[in-house]
Short mmCIF file of C-alpha atoms and ligand atoms in Angstrom, two decimals:
data_model
loop_
_atom_site.label_atom_id
_atom_site.label_comp_id
_atom_site.label_asym_id
_atom_site.label_seq_id
_atom_site.Cartn_x
_atom_site.Cartn_y
_atom_site.Cartn_z
CA MET A 201 124.09 102.43 25.99
CA ASN A 202 121.65 99.75 24.85
CA GLU A 203 121.92 95.99 24.47
CA PHE A 204 121.46 96.12 20.74
CA LYS A 205 124.13 98.76 20.08
CA LEU A 206 126.60 97.11 22.44
CA ILE A 207 126.38 93.84 20.50
CA ALA A 208 126.52 95.53 17.09
CA LYS A 209 129.53 97.63 18.10
CA HIS A 210 131.73 95.21 20.00
CA ILE A 211 130.89 91.62 19.01
CA LYS A 212 132.77 90.59 15.89
CA LYS A 213 131.29 88.52 13.09
CA THR A 214 133.24 85.31 12.79
CA LYS A 215 134.08 83.03 9.90
CA PHE A 216 133.98 79.38 10.89
CA SER A 217 133.32 76.75 8.27
CA ASP A 218 131.01 74.70 10.54
CA LEU A 219 128.85 77.73 11.28
CA ALA A 220 125.56 77.98 9.35
CA PHE A 221 124.40 81.14 11.20
CA GLY A 222 126.11 83.15 13.95
CA ILE A 223 125.01 86.15 15.98
CA GLY A 224 121.61 87.68 15.33
CA ASP A 225 119.06 84.97 15.97
CA ASP A 226 117.69 83.14 19.03
CA CYS A 227 120.32 80.41 18.62
CA SER A 228 123.60 80.04 16.82
CA VAL A 229 123.47 77.34 14.16
CA LEU A 230 126.19 74.78 13.40
CA LYS A 231 126.32 72.06 10.77
CA PHE A 232 125.76 68.70 12.45
CA ASN A 233 125.38 66.33 9.50
CA LYS A 234 123.92 66.37 6.00
CA ASN A 235 120.32 67.02 7.04
CA THR A 236 120.65 68.21 10.62
CA LEU A 237 121.79 71.40 12.31
CA GLN A 238 122.99 71.89 15.88
CA ILE A 239 121.48 74.94 17.61
CA GLU A 240 122.88 76.55 20.76
CA SER A 241 121.90 79.35 23.08
CA THR A 242 122.60 80.69 26.56
CA ASP A 243 120.67 82.79 29.06
CA SER A 244 121.41 84.04 32.54
CA LEU A 245 119.25 84.76 35.59
CA VAL A 246 120.72 87.26 38.03
CA GLU A 247 119.28 87.78 41.50
CA ASP A 248 117.56 91.17 41.87
CA VAL A 249 117.71 91.68 38.09
CA HIS A 250 115.71 88.70 36.84
CA PHE A 251 114.22 87.49 40.11
CA ARG A 252 113.90 88.30 43.81
CA ARG A 253 114.55 85.44 46.18
CA GLN A 254 111.35 85.99 48.15
CA ASP A 255 109.11 85.68 45.06
CA LEU A 256 109.69 82.05 44.12
CA SER A 257 110.93 78.77 45.55
CA PHE A 258 114.29 77.27 44.61
CA PHE A 259 112.40 74.49 42.82
CA GLU A 260 110.62 77.12 40.70
CA LEU A 261 113.89 78.98 40.08
CA GLY A 262 115.49 75.78 38.79
CA TYR A 263 112.52 75.11 36.51
CA LYS A 264 112.51 78.68 35.18
CA SER A 265 116.27 78.71 34.50
CA LEU A 266 115.83 75.87 32.04
CA ALA A 267 112.43 77.02 30.70
CA VAL A 268 113.73 80.40 29.47
CA ASN A 269 116.53 78.65 27.59
CA LEU A 270 114.14 76.15 26.00
CA SER A 271 112.27 79.08 24.56
CA ASP A 272 115.22 79.98 22.29
CA ILE A 273 115.42 76.40 21.00
CA ALA A 274 111.65 76.49 20.37
CA ALA A 275 112.11 79.76 18.46
CA MET A 276 114.23 77.95 15.85
CA GLY A 277 111.74 75.06 15.61
CA GLY A 278 114.26 72.74 17.30
CA ILE A 279 114.39 69.88 19.77
CA PRO A 280 116.50 70.46 22.92
CA LYS A 281 119.04 67.77 23.75
CA THR A 282 121.68 68.83 26.29
CA ALA A 283 122.32 71.56 28.87
CA HIS A 284 125.22 73.00 30.87
CA LEU A 285 124.43 74.74 34.13
CA SER A 286 126.66 77.27 35.91
CA LEU A 287 125.85 78.53 39.37
CA ALA A 288 127.47 81.24 41.47
CA ILE A 289 126.16 81.02 45.02
CA ASP A 290 126.40 83.42 47.94
CA LYS A 291 126.71 82.56 51.65
CA LYS A 292 122.95 82.86 52.26
CA THR A 293 122.26 79.89 49.98
CA THR A 294 122.12 76.46 51.67
CA GLU A 295 122.75 72.99 50.31
CA LEU A 296 119.01 72.30 50.65
CA ASN A 297 118.36 75.34 48.41
CA ILE A 298 120.66 73.90 45.74
CA LYS A 299 119.03 70.49 46.06
CA ASP A 300 115.58 72.07 45.50
CA PHE A 301 116.89 74.17 42.60
CA LEU A 302 118.21 71.04 40.90
CA LYS A 303 114.94 69.19 41.57
CA GLY A 304 113.11 71.91 39.65
CA PHE A 305 115.71 71.91 36.88
CA TYR A 306 115.62 68.11 36.52
CA HIS A 307 111.81 68.07 36.67
CA LEU A 308 111.64 70.02 33.41
CA ALA A 309 114.76 68.38 31.94
CA GLU A 310 113.24 64.92 32.38
CA GLN A 311 109.87 66.05 31.04
CA GLU A 312 111.57 67.30 27.85
CA ASN A 313 114.23 64.60 27.67
CA ILE A 314 117.18 66.95 28.13
CA HIS A 315 120.50 65.78 29.53
CA LEU A 316 122.48 67.96 31.92
CA ILE A 317 126.02 67.19 30.79
CA GLY A 318 128.20 69.85 32.42
CA GLY A 319 128.49 73.23 34.07
CA ASP A 320 130.35 75.13 36.73
CA MET A 321 130.03 76.02 40.43
CA SER A 322 131.39 79.20 41.95
CA SER A 323 130.96 81.36 45.01
CA SER A 324 129.42 84.80 44.67
CA PRO A 325 130.01 87.79 46.98
CA HIS A 326 126.38 88.90 46.65
CA GLY A 327 123.35 87.12 45.27
CA ILE A 328 122.86 84.14 43.01
CA PHE A 329 123.93 84.07 39.38
CA ILE A 330 122.63 81.32 37.09
CA ASN A 331 123.67 80.60 33.54
CA VAL A 332 122.31 77.84 31.34
CA HIS A 333 123.74 76.84 27.98
CA ILE A 334 121.43 74.74 25.88
CA SER A 335 121.92 72.77 22.66
CA GLY A 336 119.46 71.12 20.40
CA ARG A 337 118.93 69.83 16.88
CA VAL A 338 116.71 70.80 14.02
CA SER A 339 116.40 69.48 10.49
CA SER A 340 117.87 71.85 7.92
CA THR A 341 114.53 72.00 6.10
CA GLN A 342 112.59 72.98 9.22
CA ILE A 343 114.83 75.58 10.85
CA GLN A 344 113.14 78.97 11.26
CA TYR A 345 115.21 82.16 11.11
CA ARG A 346 114.32 85.73 12.08
CA HIS A 347 115.44 86.91 8.62
CA ASN A 348 112.62 84.91 7.02
CA PHE A 349 109.79 86.96 8.52
CA LYS A 350 110.24 89.16 5.46
CA LYS A 351 108.80 86.40 3.25
CA ALA A 352 105.55 86.22 5.26
CA ASP A 353 102.35 88.31 5.08
CA PHE A 354 100.90 87.98 8.58
CA LEU A 355 102.43 88.27 12.02
CA CYS A 356 101.12 85.72 14.53
CA VAL A 357 101.70 84.83 18.16
CA SER A 358 101.27 81.46 19.87
CA GLY A 359 99.45 82.60 23.04
CA PHE A 360 98.43 85.38 25.44
CA LEU A 361 100.69 88.40 25.91
CA GLY A 362 101.35 90.48 28.99
CA ASP A 363 100.50 87.95 31.70
CA SER A 364 104.05 87.53 32.93
CA ALA A 365 104.70 91.28 33.19
CA ALA A 366 101.45 91.76 35.09
CA GLY A 367 102.53 88.90 37.38
CA LEU A 368 105.77 90.75 38.05
CA ASP A 369 103.80 93.94 38.70
CA ALA A 370 101.68 92.05 41.23
CA LEU A 371 104.78 90.68 42.98
CA LEU A 372 106.43 94.09 43.16
CA LYS A 373 103.24 95.58 44.62
CA ASN A 374 102.85 92.83 47.23
CA ARG A 375 99.68 91.39 45.71
CA LYS A 376 100.86 87.79 46.03
CA LYS A 377 97.90 86.70 48.16
CA ASP A 378 95.31 88.44 46.03
CA LYS A 379 93.23 85.94 43.99
CA ILE A 380 93.18 88.04 40.81
CA SER A 381 96.99 88.17 40.72
CA ARG A 382 97.61 84.47 41.22
CA PRO A 383 97.34 83.15 37.63
CA LEU A 384 99.48 86.07 36.41
CA ILE A 385 102.17 85.44 39.02
CA LEU A 386 102.14 81.80 37.96
CA SER A 387 102.77 82.84 34.31
CA HIS A 388 105.74 84.89 35.51
CA ILE A 389 107.25 82.18 37.67
CA LYS A 390 106.47 79.23 35.43
CA PRO A 391 106.82 80.33 31.78
CA PRO A 392 104.93 78.37 29.12
CA ILE A 393 106.85 75.63 27.31
CA GLU A 394 106.00 76.26 23.66
CA LEU A 395 108.34 73.60 22.20
CA GLU A 396 105.67 71.32 20.80
CA LYS A 397 103.69 74.15 19.19
CA ALA A 398 106.87 75.71 17.78
CA GLN A 399 108.12 72.40 16.32
CA TRP A 400 104.74 71.80 14.73
CA LEU A 401 104.58 75.35 13.32
CA ALA A 402 108.12 75.11 11.95
CA ARG A 403 107.07 72.06 9.91
CA GLN A 404 104.14 73.84 8.24
CA LYS A 405 104.60 75.06 4.70
CA GLY A 406 103.72 78.75 4.80
CA VAL A 407 105.22 79.49 8.23
CA SER A 408 108.19 81.74 7.63
CA GLY A 409 110.25 83.36 10.38
CA MET A 410 110.09 82.65 14.10
CA MET A 411 111.42 84.15 17.33
CA ASP A 412 110.52 83.97 21.00
CA LEU A 413 109.21 86.96 22.92
CA SER A 414 111.47 87.61 25.88
CA ASP A 415 111.76 91.41 26.17
CA GLY A 416 108.26 92.45 25.05
CA LEU A 417 106.80 92.84 21.56
CA ILE A 418 108.01 96.45 21.13
CA SER A 419 111.64 95.52 21.83
CA ASP A 420 111.63 92.14 20.15
CA LEU A 421 110.13 93.31 16.84
CA LYS A 422 113.11 95.64 16.43
CA ARG A 423 115.35 92.59 16.35
CA ILE A 424 113.77 91.25 13.15
CA PRO A 425 115.75 92.29 10.08
CA MET A 426 114.47 93.44 6.69
CA ALA A 427 110.79 93.53 7.59
CA SER A 428 108.23 96.19 8.49
CA PHE A 429 105.21 95.57 10.67
CA ASN A 430 101.72 96.99 11.06
CA ILE A 431 100.35 95.90 14.43
CA GLU A 432 96.59 96.01 15.09
CA THR A 433 96.48 96.50 18.86
CA THR A 434 92.84 95.39 19.12
CA HIS A 435 94.00 91.94 17.94
CA LEU A 436 96.62 91.47 20.64
CA PRO A 437 95.70 88.38 22.67
CA ILE A 438 94.87 89.63 26.13
CA GLY A 439 93.58 86.94 28.46
CA ARG A 440 90.78 87.18 31.03
CA ALA A 441 93.17 87.20 33.99
CA LEU A 442 95.08 90.21 32.64
CA LYS A 443 91.84 92.06 31.78
CA LYS A 444 90.52 91.51 35.30
CA TYR A 445 93.78 92.57 36.94
CA CYS A 446 93.89 95.79 34.88
CA GLU A 447 90.23 96.59 35.58
CA THR A 448 90.77 96.07 39.32
CA TYR A 449 93.87 98.24 39.56
CA SER A 450 93.07 100.76 36.78
CA LEU A 451 95.94 99.70 34.55
CA ASP A 452 96.32 99.50 30.78
CA PRO A 453 96.50 95.90 29.49
CA LEU A 454 98.12 97.18 26.28
CA ALA A 455 101.14 98.37 28.26
CA PHE A 456 101.70 94.83 29.54
CA ALA A 457 100.98 93.16 26.20
CA LEU A 458 103.26 95.46 24.18
CA ALA A 459 106.06 96.39 26.55
CA GLY A 460 105.99 93.60 29.14
CA GLY A 461 108.79 91.06 29.03
CA GLU A 462 109.13 87.33 29.69
CA ASP A 463 106.09 86.06 27.84
CA TYR A 464 108.13 83.34 26.13
CA ARG A 465 105.48 82.99 23.45
CA ILE A 466 106.44 82.24 19.85
CA LEU A 467 106.11 85.00 17.31
CA PHE A 468 105.93 83.75 13.73
CA GLY A 469 105.21 84.81 10.18
CA CYS A 470 102.63 83.12 7.99
CA LYS A 471 101.94 83.37 4.29
CA LYS A 472 98.50 84.62 3.28
CA GLU A 473 97.45 81.63 1.21
CA ARG A 474 98.23 79.13 4.00
CA LEU A 475 96.90 81.04 7.03
CA LYS A 476 93.35 79.62 7.22
CA GLN A 477 94.43 75.99 6.89
CA ILE A 478 97.25 76.33 9.43
CA GLN A 479 94.87 78.05 11.88
CA LYS A 480 92.39 75.19 11.52
CA ASP A 481 94.99 72.44 11.89
CA PHE A 482 96.61 74.21 14.86
CA GLU A 483 93.30 74.46 16.70
CA ASN A 484 92.51 70.83 16.02
CA LYS A 485 95.87 69.72 17.31
CA PHE A 486 96.36 72.01 20.32
CA LYS A 487 92.70 72.77 21.23
CA THR A 488 93.61 76.44 21.45
CA PRO A 489 94.03 79.10 18.75
CA PHE A 490 97.00 81.24 17.77
CA PHE A 491 96.51 84.92 17.11
CA VAL A 492 97.10 87.09 14.05
CA ILE A 493 98.30 90.45 15.37
CA GLY A 494 99.48 92.28 12.29
CA SER A 495 100.86 92.29 8.78
CA ILE A 496 104.40 92.12 7.44
CA LYS A 497 106.13 93.77 4.50
CA LYS A 498 109.61 93.17 3.20
CA GLN A 499 111.61 96.37 3.69
CA LYS A 500 115.28 97.29 3.94
CA THR A 501 114.77 99.86 6.67
CA GLN A 502 112.40 98.71 9.32
CA LYS A 503 109.21 100.59 10.15
CA ILE A 504 106.88 99.47 12.93
CA GLN A 505 103.43 101.05 13.09
CA TYR A 506 100.68 100.51 15.61
CA PHE A 507 96.94 100.81 14.91
CA LYS A 508 93.72 100.81 16.92
CA ASN A 509 90.78 99.70 14.79
CA LYS A 510 92.85 100.52 11.70
CA LYS A 511 93.56 104.08 12.89
CA PRO A 512 97.23 104.97 13.64
CA LEU A 513 98.00 104.79 17.36
CA LYS A 514 100.90 106.55 19.04
CA ILE A 515 102.66 104.25 21.46
CA ASN A 516 104.47 105.75 24.41
CA PHE A 517 105.64 102.55 26.10
CA LYS A 518 109.15 101.19 25.77
CA GLY A 519 110.15 97.53 25.80
CA PHE A 520 112.74 96.15 28.16
CA ASP A 521 116.43 96.92 27.74
CA HIS A 522 119.02 95.98 30.37
CA PHE A 523 121.08 99.13 29.88
CA SER A 524 118.67 101.98 29.21
P1 ADP B 899 117.62 86.63 22.69
O1 ADP B 899 116.65 87.69 23.17
O2 ADP B 899 116.96 85.49 22.03
O3 ADP B 899 118.62 86.22 23.74
P2 ADP B 899 118.89 88.83 21.38
O4 ADP B 899 118.12 89.36 20.24
O5 ADP B 899 118.85 89.55 22.68
O6 ADP B 899 118.48 87.31 21.55
O7 ADP B 899 120.42 88.70 21.03
C1 ADP B 899 120.88 89.03 19.80
C2 ADP B 899 122.06 88.17 19.39
O8 ADP B 899 123.23 88.63 20.05
C3 ADP B 899 121.92 86.70 19.72
O9 ADP B 899 122.26 85.97 18.57
C4 ADP B 899 122.90 86.49 20.85
O10 ADP B 899 123.46 85.20 20.83
C5 ADP B 899 123.95 87.54 20.60
N1 ADP B 899 124.65 88.00 21.82
C6 ADP B 899 124.10 88.64 22.88
N2 ADP B 899 125.04 88.90 23.81
C7 ADP B 899 126.21 88.42 23.34
C8 ADP B 899 127.54 88.37 23.87
N3 ADP B 899 127.85 88.85 25.06
N4 ADP B 899 128.50 87.79 23.09
C9 ADP B 899 128.19 87.26 21.89
N5 ADP B 899 126.97 87.29 21.35
C10 ADP B 899 125.97 87.85 22.06
MG1 MG B 900 115.17 84.59 22.11
#
C-alpha cells in the first residue's frame, strides 16, 4: 500500500462546474469570479506520527499546524485568506495547552492576515489530532500548476534542503541541547514561510510549474505529471548547518536533502531564456538566491535520473510515504 496508489485507486474524479482543477495538485481550484480562483487545501498533524509532544511547545505546534498548510497555498502562487481548525484532544492536554496552541496559531495567522473562521473540537482516546483546512485566492493568470513543469527547462528550489529532516534526526537522537543541532531543529519545528517568494515567482514570465516539498525531493518529484527530470546532486542546496551536523555525526547530507521530508521549500520550473534575469531580480528582491538543481523534459512516462558531476548516480534512499 502507498499513498499515491491509494488515492489513484479509491478517490473518484468528480465533475463539478465550479471546479477548475480537482485532485492532483497542492490545492483544489474553484472558480471565484472572472479573474480570480479560490484555492483550498487541508493537512493534518497526528501526535507520534508528525510530532512528539516533548519536542516542541504548544505555541510552536499551533504555529506549525498553520505553516504547513500555508505551504500548499504558496505552491499555487496564492494568497491565504481563511482557515478552519479541527482539534481532537486527549485527557493529558490542559486548557493552558490549548490556549498556547491557539496563541501560536494566531501569531502566524495575524502575521499573514488569515482569518480563522471555523473548525471542530473533539475528544481523542489517545494523543492529539490536528487538522487545518485553508483557503486562499490567486489570479487566474498567475496560478501555478504541477502539470506545467513540463513546459520549463530548469528545475529550481527556493531554499536549503534537508535541514528539517536533520532536525528531526537530532530530536530522535536526543541531541536537542547540542549547539550544532539547534538551527536544524528550529527548521523542523518552525518551517519557512515561502509565501512572498512563491507569489513573486508565480508572477514572473518564464516560471512554469510549482509545488511545495513536503515529503522529500525523491517522493515529491514523482507527483509531477508528464515531465522527466535530471537532477545534479552537486547542485542541491545544502546549508552550513547541515554540512556541519553531517560531518560531526558521520552522516550523508545527500540523504537528508533528497529523502528528508518537511522542507516546505518551493520547487519550480523556469524557462531557459528567462532564468538569468529571474535569478538576478530574485536576489535583488530577497537578498538570497534560489538554486537550479536540474533540468526538465516533457515526457509522457516519467523518468527521474540523478547525477554527480554529470556522471549517473545510483540513489538508494527512499522518500517518505505514510504507508510503506
Ligand atoms: P500534498 O503533498 O501537497 O498534500 P499530495 O501530492 O500528497 O499533495 O496529494 C495528492 C492529491 O491527492 C492532492 O490533490 C490531495 O488533495 C489529494 N488527496 C489526498 N488524500 C485525499 C483524500 N483522502 N481524499 C481526497 N483527496 C485526497
Ligand atoms: Mg503540497
